[in-house]
CSV table of C-alpha atoms and ligand atoms in Angstrom, one decimal:
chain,number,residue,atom,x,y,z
A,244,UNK,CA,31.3,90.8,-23.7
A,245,UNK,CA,27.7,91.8,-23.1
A,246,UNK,CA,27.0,89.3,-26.2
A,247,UNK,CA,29.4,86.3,-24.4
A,248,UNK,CA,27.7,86.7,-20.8
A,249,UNK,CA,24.3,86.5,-22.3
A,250,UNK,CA,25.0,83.3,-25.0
A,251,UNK,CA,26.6,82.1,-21.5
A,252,UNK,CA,23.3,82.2,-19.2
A,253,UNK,CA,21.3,80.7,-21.8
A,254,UNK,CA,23.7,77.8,-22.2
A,255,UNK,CA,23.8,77.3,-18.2
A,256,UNK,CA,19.7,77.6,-18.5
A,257,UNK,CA,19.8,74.8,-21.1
A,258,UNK,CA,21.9,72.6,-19.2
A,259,UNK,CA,19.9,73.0,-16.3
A,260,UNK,CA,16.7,72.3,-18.0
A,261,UNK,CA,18.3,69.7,-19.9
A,262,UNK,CA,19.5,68.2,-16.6
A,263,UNK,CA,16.2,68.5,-14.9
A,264,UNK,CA,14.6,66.7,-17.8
A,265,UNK,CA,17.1,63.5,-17.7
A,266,UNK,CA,16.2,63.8,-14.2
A,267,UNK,CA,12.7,63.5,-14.9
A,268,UNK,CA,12.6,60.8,-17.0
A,269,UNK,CA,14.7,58.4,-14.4
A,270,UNK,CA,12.3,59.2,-11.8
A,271,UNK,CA,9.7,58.2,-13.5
A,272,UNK,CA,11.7,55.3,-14.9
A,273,UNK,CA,11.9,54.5,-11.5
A,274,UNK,CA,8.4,54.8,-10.9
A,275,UNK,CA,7.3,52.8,-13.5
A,276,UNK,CA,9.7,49.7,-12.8
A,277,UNK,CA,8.7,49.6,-9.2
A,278,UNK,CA,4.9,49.9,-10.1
A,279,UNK,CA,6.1,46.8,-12.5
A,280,UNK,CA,7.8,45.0,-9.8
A,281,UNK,CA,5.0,45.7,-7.3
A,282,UNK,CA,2.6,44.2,-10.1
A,283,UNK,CA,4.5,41.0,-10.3
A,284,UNK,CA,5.1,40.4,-6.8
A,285,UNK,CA,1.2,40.6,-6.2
A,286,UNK,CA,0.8,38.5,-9.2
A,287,UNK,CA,2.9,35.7,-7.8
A,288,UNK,CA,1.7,36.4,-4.5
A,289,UNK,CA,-2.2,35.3,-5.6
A,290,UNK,CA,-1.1,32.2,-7.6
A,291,UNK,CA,1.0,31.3,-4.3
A,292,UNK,CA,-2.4,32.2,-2.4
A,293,UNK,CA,-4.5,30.3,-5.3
A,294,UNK,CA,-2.5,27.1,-4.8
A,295,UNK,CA,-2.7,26.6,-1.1
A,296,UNK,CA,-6.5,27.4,-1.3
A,297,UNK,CA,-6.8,24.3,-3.7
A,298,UNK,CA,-4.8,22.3,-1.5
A,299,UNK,CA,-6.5,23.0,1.0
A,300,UNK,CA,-9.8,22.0,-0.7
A,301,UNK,CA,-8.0,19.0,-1.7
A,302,UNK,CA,-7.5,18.1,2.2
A,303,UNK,CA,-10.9,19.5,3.3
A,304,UNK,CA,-12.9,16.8,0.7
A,305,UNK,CA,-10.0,14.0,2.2
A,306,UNK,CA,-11.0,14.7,5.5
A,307,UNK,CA,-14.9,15.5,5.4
A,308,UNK,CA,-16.6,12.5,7.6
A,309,UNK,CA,-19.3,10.5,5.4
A,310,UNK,CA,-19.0,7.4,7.3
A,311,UNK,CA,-19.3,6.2,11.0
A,312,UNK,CA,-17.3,8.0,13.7
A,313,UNK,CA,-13.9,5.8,13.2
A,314,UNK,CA,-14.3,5.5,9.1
A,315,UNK,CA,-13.4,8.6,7.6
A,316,UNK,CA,-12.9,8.9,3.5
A,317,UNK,CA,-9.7,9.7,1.9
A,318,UNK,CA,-8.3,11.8,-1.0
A,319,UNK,CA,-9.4,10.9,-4.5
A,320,UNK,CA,-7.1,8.7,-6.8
A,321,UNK,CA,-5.1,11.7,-8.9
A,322,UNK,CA,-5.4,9.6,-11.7
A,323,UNK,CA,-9.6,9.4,-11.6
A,324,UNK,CA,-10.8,11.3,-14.3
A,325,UNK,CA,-13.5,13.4,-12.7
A,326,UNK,CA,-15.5,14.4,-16.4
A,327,UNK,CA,-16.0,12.8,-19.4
A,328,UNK,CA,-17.3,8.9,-20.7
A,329,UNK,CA,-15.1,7.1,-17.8
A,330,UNK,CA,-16.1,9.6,-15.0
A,331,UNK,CA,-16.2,8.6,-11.6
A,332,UNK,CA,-18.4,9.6,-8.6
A,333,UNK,CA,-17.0,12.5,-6.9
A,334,UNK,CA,-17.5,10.8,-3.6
A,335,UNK,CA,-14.5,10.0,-1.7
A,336,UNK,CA,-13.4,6.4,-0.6
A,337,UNK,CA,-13.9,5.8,2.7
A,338,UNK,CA,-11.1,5.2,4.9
A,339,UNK,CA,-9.6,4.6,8.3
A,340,UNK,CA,-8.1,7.1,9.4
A,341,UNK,CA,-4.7,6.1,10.0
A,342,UNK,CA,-1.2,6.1,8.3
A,343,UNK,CA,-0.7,2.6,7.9
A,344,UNK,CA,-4.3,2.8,6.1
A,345,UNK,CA,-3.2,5.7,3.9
A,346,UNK,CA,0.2,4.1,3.3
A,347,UNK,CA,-1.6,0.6,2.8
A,348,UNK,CA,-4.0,2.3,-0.2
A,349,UNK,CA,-1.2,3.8,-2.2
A,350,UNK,CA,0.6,1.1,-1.8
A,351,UNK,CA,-2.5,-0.6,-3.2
A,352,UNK,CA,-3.0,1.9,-5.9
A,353,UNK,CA,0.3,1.2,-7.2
A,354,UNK,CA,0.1,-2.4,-7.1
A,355,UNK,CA,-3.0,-2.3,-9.0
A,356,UNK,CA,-2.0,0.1,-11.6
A,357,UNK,CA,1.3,-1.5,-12.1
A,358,UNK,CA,0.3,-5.6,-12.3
A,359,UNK,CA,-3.7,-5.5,-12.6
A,360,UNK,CA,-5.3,-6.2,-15.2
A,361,UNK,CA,-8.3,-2.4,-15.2
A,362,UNK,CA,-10.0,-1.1,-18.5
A,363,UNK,CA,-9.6,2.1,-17.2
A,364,UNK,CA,-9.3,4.6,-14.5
A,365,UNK,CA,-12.6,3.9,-13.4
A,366,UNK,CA,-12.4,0.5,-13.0
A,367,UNK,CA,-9.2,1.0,-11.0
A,368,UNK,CA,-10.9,3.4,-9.4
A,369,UNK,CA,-14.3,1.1,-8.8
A,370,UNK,CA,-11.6,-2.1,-7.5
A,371,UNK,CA,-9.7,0.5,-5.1
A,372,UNK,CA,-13.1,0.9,-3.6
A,373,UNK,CA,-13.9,-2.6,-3.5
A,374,UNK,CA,-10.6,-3.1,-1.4
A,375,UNK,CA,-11.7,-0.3,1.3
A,376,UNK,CA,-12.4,-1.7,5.2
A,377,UNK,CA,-14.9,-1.3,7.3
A,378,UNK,CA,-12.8,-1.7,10.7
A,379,UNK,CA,-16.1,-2.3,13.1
A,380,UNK,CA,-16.8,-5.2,10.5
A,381,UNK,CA,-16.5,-8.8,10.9
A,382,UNK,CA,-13.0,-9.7,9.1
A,383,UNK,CA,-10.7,-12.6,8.2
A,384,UNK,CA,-7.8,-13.4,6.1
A,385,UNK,CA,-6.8,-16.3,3.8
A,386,UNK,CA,-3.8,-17.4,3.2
A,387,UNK,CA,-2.0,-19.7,0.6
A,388,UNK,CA,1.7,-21.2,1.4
A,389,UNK,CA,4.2,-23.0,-0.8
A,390,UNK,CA,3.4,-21.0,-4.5
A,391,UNK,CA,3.9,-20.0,-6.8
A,392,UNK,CA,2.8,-23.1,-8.2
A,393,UNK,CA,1.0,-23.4,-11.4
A,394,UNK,CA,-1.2,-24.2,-12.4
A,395,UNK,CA,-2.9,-24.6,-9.1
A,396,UNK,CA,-2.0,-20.4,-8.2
A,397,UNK,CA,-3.7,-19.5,-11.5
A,398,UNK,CA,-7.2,-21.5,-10.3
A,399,UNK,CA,-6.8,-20.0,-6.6
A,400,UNK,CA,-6.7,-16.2,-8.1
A,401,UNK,CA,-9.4,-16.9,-10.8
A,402,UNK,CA,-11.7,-18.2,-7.2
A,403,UNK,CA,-10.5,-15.1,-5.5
A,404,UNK,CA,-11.2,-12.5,-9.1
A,405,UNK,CA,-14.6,-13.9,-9.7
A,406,UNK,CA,-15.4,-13.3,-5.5
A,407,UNK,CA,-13.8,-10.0,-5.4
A,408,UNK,CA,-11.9,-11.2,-2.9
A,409,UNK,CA,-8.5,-10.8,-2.0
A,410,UNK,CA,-6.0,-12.9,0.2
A,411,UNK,CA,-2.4,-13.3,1.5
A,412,UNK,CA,0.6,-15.6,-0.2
A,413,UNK,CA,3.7,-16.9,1.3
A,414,UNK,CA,5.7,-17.6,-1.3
A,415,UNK,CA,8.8,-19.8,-1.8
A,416,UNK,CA,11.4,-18.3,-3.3
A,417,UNK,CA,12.5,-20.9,-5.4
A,418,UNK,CA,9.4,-21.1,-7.3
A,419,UNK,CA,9.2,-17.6,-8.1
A,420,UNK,CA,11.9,-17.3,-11.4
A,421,UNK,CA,9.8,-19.9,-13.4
A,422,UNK,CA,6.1,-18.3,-11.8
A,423,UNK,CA,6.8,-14.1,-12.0
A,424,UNK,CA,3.6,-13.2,-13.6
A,425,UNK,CA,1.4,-15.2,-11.0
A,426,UNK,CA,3.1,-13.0,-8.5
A,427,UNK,CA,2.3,-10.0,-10.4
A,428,UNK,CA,-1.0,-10.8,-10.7
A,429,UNK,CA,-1.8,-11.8,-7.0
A,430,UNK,CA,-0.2,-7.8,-6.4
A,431,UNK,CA,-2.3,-6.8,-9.4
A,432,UNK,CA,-5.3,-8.7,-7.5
A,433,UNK,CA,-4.7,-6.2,-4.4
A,434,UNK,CA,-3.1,-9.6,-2.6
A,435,UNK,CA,-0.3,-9.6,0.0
A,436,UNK,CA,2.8,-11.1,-0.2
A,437,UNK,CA,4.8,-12.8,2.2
A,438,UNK,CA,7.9,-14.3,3.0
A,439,UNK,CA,7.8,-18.5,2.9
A,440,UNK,CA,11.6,-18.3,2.9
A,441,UNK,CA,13.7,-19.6,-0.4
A,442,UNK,CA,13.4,-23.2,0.0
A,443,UNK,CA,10.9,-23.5,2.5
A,444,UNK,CA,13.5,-24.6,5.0
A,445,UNK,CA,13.2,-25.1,8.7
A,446,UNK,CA,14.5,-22.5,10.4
A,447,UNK,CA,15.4,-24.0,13.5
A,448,UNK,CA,17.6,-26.4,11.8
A,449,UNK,CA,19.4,-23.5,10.5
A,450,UNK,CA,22.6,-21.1,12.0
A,451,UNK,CA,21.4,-17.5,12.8
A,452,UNK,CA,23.4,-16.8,9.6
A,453,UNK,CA,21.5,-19.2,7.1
A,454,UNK,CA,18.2,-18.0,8.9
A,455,UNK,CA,18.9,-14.3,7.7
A,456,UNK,CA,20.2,-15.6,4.3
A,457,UNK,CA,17.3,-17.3,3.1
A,458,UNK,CA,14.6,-14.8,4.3
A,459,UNK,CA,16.9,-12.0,3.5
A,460,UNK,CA,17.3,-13.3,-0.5
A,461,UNK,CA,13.6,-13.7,-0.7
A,462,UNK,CA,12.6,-10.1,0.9
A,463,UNK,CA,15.6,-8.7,-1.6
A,464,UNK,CA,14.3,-10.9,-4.9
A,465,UNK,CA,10.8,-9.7,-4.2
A,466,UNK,CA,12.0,-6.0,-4.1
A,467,UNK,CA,13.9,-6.4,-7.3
A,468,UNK,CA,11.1,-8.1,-9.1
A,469,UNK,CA,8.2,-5.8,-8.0
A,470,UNK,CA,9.2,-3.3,-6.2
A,471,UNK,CA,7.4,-4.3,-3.1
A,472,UNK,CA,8.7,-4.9,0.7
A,473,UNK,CA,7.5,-7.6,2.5
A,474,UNK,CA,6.3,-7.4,5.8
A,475,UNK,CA,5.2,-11.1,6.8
A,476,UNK,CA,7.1,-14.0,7.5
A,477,UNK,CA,5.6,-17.7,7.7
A,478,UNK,CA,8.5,-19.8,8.6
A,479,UNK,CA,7.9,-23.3,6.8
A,480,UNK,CA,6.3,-26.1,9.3
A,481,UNK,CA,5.6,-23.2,11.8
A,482,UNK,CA,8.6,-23.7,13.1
A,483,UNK,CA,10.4,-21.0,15.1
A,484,UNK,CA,11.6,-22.9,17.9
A,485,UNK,CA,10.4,-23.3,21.4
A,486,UNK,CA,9.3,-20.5,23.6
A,487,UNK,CA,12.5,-19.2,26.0
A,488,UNK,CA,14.7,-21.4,23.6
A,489,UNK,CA,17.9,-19.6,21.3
A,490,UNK,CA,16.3,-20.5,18.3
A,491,UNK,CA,13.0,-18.7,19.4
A,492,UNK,CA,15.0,-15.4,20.7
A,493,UNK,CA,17.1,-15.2,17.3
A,494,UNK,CA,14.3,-15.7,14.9
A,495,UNK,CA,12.4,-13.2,16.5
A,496,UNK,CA,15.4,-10.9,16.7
A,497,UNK,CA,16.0,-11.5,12.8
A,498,UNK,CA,12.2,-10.6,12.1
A,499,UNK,CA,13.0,-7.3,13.6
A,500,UNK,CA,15.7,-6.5,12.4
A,501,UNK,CA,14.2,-7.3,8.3
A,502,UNK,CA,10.8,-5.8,9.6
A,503,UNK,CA,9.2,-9.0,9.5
A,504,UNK,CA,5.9,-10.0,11.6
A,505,UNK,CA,5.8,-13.8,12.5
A,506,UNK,CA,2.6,-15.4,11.3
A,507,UNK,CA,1.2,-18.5,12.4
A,508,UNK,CA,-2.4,-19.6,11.6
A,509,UNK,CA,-6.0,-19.8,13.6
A,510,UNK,CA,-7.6,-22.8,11.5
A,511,UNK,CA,-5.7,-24.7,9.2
A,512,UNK,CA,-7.4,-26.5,6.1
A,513,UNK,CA,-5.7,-29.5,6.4
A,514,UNK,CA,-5.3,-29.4,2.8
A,515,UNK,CA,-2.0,-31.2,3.5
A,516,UNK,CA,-3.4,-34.3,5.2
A,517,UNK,CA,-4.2,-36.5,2.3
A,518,UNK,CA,-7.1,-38.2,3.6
A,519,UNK,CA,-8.8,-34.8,3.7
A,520,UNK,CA,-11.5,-33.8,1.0
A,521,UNK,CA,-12.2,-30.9,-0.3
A,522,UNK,CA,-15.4,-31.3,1.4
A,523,UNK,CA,-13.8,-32.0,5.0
A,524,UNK,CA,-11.7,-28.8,4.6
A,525,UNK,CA,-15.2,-26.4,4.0
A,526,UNK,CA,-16.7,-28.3,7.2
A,527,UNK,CA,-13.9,-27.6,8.9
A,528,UNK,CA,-13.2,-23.8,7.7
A,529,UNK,CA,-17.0,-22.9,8.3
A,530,UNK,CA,-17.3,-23.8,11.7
A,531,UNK,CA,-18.4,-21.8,13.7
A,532,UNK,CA,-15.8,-22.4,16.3
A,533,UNK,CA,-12.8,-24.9,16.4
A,534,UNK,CA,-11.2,-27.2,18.9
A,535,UNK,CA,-10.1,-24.0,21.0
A,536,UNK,CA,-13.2,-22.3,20.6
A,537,UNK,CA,-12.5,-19.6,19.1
A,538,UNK,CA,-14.9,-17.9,16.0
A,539,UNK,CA,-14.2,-17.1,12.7
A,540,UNK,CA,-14.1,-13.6,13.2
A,541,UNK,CA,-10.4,-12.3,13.2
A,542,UNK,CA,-9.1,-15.5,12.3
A,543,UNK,CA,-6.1,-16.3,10.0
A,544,UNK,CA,-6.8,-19.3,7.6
A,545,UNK,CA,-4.3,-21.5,6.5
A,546,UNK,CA,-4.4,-23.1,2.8
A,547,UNK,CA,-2.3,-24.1,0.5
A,548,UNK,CA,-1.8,-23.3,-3.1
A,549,UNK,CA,-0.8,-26.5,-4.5
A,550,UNK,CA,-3.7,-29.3,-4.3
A,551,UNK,CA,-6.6,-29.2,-6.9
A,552,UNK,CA,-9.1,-30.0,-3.6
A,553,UNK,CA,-8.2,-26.9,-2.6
A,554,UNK,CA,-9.2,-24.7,-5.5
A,555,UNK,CA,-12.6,-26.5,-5.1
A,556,UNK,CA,-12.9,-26.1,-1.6
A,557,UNK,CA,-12.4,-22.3,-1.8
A,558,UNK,CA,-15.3,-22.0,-4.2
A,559,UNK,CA,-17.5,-22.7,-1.6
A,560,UNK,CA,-15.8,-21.2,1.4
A,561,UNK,CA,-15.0,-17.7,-0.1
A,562,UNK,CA,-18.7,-17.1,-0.9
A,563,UNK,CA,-20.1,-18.3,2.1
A,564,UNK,CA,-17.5,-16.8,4.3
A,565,UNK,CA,-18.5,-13.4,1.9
A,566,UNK,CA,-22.1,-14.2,2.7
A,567,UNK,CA,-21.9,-14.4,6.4
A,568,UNK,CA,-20.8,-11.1,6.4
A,569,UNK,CA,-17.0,-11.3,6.9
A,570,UNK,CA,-14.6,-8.9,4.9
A,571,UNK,CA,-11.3,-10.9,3.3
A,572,UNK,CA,-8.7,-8.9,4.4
A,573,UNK,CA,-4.9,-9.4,3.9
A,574,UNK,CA,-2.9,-10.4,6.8
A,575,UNK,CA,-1.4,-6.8,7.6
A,576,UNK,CA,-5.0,-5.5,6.9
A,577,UNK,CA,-6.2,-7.6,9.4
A,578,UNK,CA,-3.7,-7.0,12.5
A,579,UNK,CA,-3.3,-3.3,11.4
A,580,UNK,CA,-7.2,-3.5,12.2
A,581,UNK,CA,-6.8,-5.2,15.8
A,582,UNK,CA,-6.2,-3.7,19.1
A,583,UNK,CA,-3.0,-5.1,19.2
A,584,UNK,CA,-1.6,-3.7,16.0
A,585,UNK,CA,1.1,-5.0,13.5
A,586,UNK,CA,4.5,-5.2,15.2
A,587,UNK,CA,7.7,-6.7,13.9
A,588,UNK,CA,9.1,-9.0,15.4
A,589,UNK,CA,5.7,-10.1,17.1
A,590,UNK,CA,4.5,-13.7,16.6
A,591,UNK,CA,0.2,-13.9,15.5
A,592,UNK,CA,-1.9,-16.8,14.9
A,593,UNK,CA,-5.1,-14.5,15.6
A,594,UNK,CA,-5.8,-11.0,15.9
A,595,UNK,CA,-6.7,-9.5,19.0
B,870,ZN,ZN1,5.0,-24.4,3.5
C-alpha cells in the first residue's frame, strides 16, 4: 500500500511536470509566432511606407517650378531611360499646369510611341519636348482640310518634319481607307486630327439625322483605326447655317452632344482660288494684319492638303512664321491656351 501511494505521487508529479512542460512549449510557441507576425507586419508596413515616399518624390520633381510663374514642368516619360548610352537629362519637361495639358501630353506620348517614327526613347523623349508650350508665347495653328490625299499629305508632313513643326488635319472620311498610314503618321508627327465629315458634305443641306451620321461615322472610323477621339469639327464650305437659324441651333446641338468644337478659320490661304500662287498665299499668310485687322498671333490658318502650290508655299511660311517667333500649335492647343478655353459646342475662327 505504502509502495502503491508512493509509485502513485510520483506519477501525479510527472504528469504535472509533464503538463507544465507542454505548457511551456505552447507559450513560447506563442511567443515566437507573434514576434513572427509582428516582424512581418512591420516589414510590410516599411515597403508600404517606402512606396508612398517614392511617389511622393515622383510628384515633388512633377511639381518643382523651373519655369515662369504659369509654366510649371511635368512628370518624366516612364519609358525614358534615366542611365546608360540613350540617357536623358533628368530635367523635367516643362508644362502648364493644367489637366487638359497633362491629358494633352500623354495623349501625345502615346500618339508618338504608337505611329512615330523615334530611334529610341530619347528621341521620343527629345520630340515630346519639342512639342511642350510656352502659354505667354506668341502662337498659331495651321490647318490642312480635304486629306488624306497623296501624294500632296506626304509633301505637307515632310515640310512640317523637317520644321519641327506640327499642325491640325480635317480629314474626309472617305479618303481615309485607301490613305491610313498618312493618318498615322500626321498622329506619329504629334498632329491633330479633326472631323471634315465623310464626304465633305454640306451640312445645312442635310436632316439633323444625316448631320449626326456623317460626323458620327467619321469620329467612330477614326476611333477604330487609331484609337484616338476627335474633338474638332470643320463642317465642309464653313457652313453651319445662319446665326438664329434651325440649322445653326441643331449643328451646334450635335457638336455637343459628339463633343465636337466648331472651327472656322482667321486667314484662309486661298489655296482654293486657282488664280492664286503659291507666292500670293505667303504674302497673304505673312501679313501682318488682314482685311479685319487682326495679327497673326492666335490665329487659325486655313490650307489645304491637296494643291502642289501649297506644299511650296508652306516651305516658306512655316520657317518664317517659326522665325518671327510664333509657336505652331494644334488647334486644341491653341484654344486650350486662350482665355476663352475649348468648349464643345462653341463655334472659333480665332482664339481669344
Ligand atoms: Zn473641305
Amino acid at each position: 500500500m505504502e509502495y502503491d501511494r508512493e509509485e502513485a505521487r510520483k506519477r501525479a508529479a510527472r504528469r504535472r511536470a509533464a503538463a507544465k512542460r507542454k505548457k511551456l512549449r505552447r507559450r513560447r510557441l506563442m511567443v515566437l509566432g507573434t514576434g513572427a507576425l509582428l516582424i512581418l507586419l512591420l516589414l510590410i508596413g516599411g515597403v508600404m511606407l517606402l512606396v508612398r515616399a517614392a511617389g511622393r518624390h515622383r510628384q515633388a520633381n512633377a511639381l518643382e517650378v523651373t519655369a515662369t510663374a504659369t509654366v510649371q514642368p511635368t512628370s518624366l516619360p516612364t519609358d525614358a531611360p534615366t542611365t546608360g548610352p540613350t540617357a536623358v537629362p533628368a530635367t523635367p519637361v516643362p508644362a502648364i499646369q493644367a489637366d487638359w495639358y497633362y491629358e494633352r501630353t500623354e495623349q501625345l506620348r502615346h500618339n508618338l510611341s504608337t505611329f512615330g517614327n523615334y530611334q529610341d526613347a530619347a528621341a521620343l523623349y527629345a520630340a515630346l519636348e519639342r512639342m511642350q508650350i510656352d502659354p505667354n508665347g506668341k502662337m498659331l495653328a495651321l490647318t490642312f482640310d480635304d486629306g488624306p490625299y497623296s501624294p500632296i499629305t506626304e509633301q505637307v508632313l515632310d515640310v512640317l518634319e523637317e520644321n519641327q513643326a506640327r499642325a491640325t488635319f480635317f480629314v474626309k472620311g472617305a479618303y481615309i481607307d485607301a490613305n491610313k498610314d498618312l493618318v498615322a503618321r500626321e498622329l506619329g508627327l504629334g498632329c491633330e486630327i479633326g472631323n471634315h465629315t465623310t464626304n465633305h458634305e454640306d451640312l445645312e443641306k442635310l436632316s439633323p439625322t444625316e448631320r449626326r451620321a456623317t460626323v458620327k461615322d467619321l469620329n467612330d472610323k477614326i476611333y477604330q483605326l487609331y484609337g484616338y477621339r476627335v474633338h474638332l469639327l470643320r463642317p465642309p464650305y464653313i457652313s453651319y447655317g445662319k446665326k438664329g437659324s434651325a440649322d445653326r441651333e441643331d449643328i451646334v446641338a450635335m457638336a455637343t452632344e459628339f463633343n465636337l468644337a466648331i472651327i472656322n478659320h482667321t486667314r484662309s490661304s486661298h489655296d482654293s482660288h486657282e488664280e492664286y500662287t503659291a507666292q500670293m498665299m505667303i504674302d497673304r499668310i505673312l501679313s501682318e494684319k488682314d482685311e479685319l485687322g487682326r495679327g497673326l498671333n492666335g490665329s487659325i490658318l486655313l490650307f489645304h492638303d491637296k494643291y502642289q502650290k501649297t506644299v511650296e508655299a508652306i516651305k516658306v511660311i512655316i520657317p518664317a512664321l517659326q522665325q518671327q517667333g510664333y509657336q505652331l500649335v494644334t488647334v486644341s492647343e491653341l484654344l486650350n491656351c486662350s482665355s476663352e478655353g475649348l468648349h464643345y459646342g462653341w463655334i472659333y475662327s480665332k482664339a481669344d
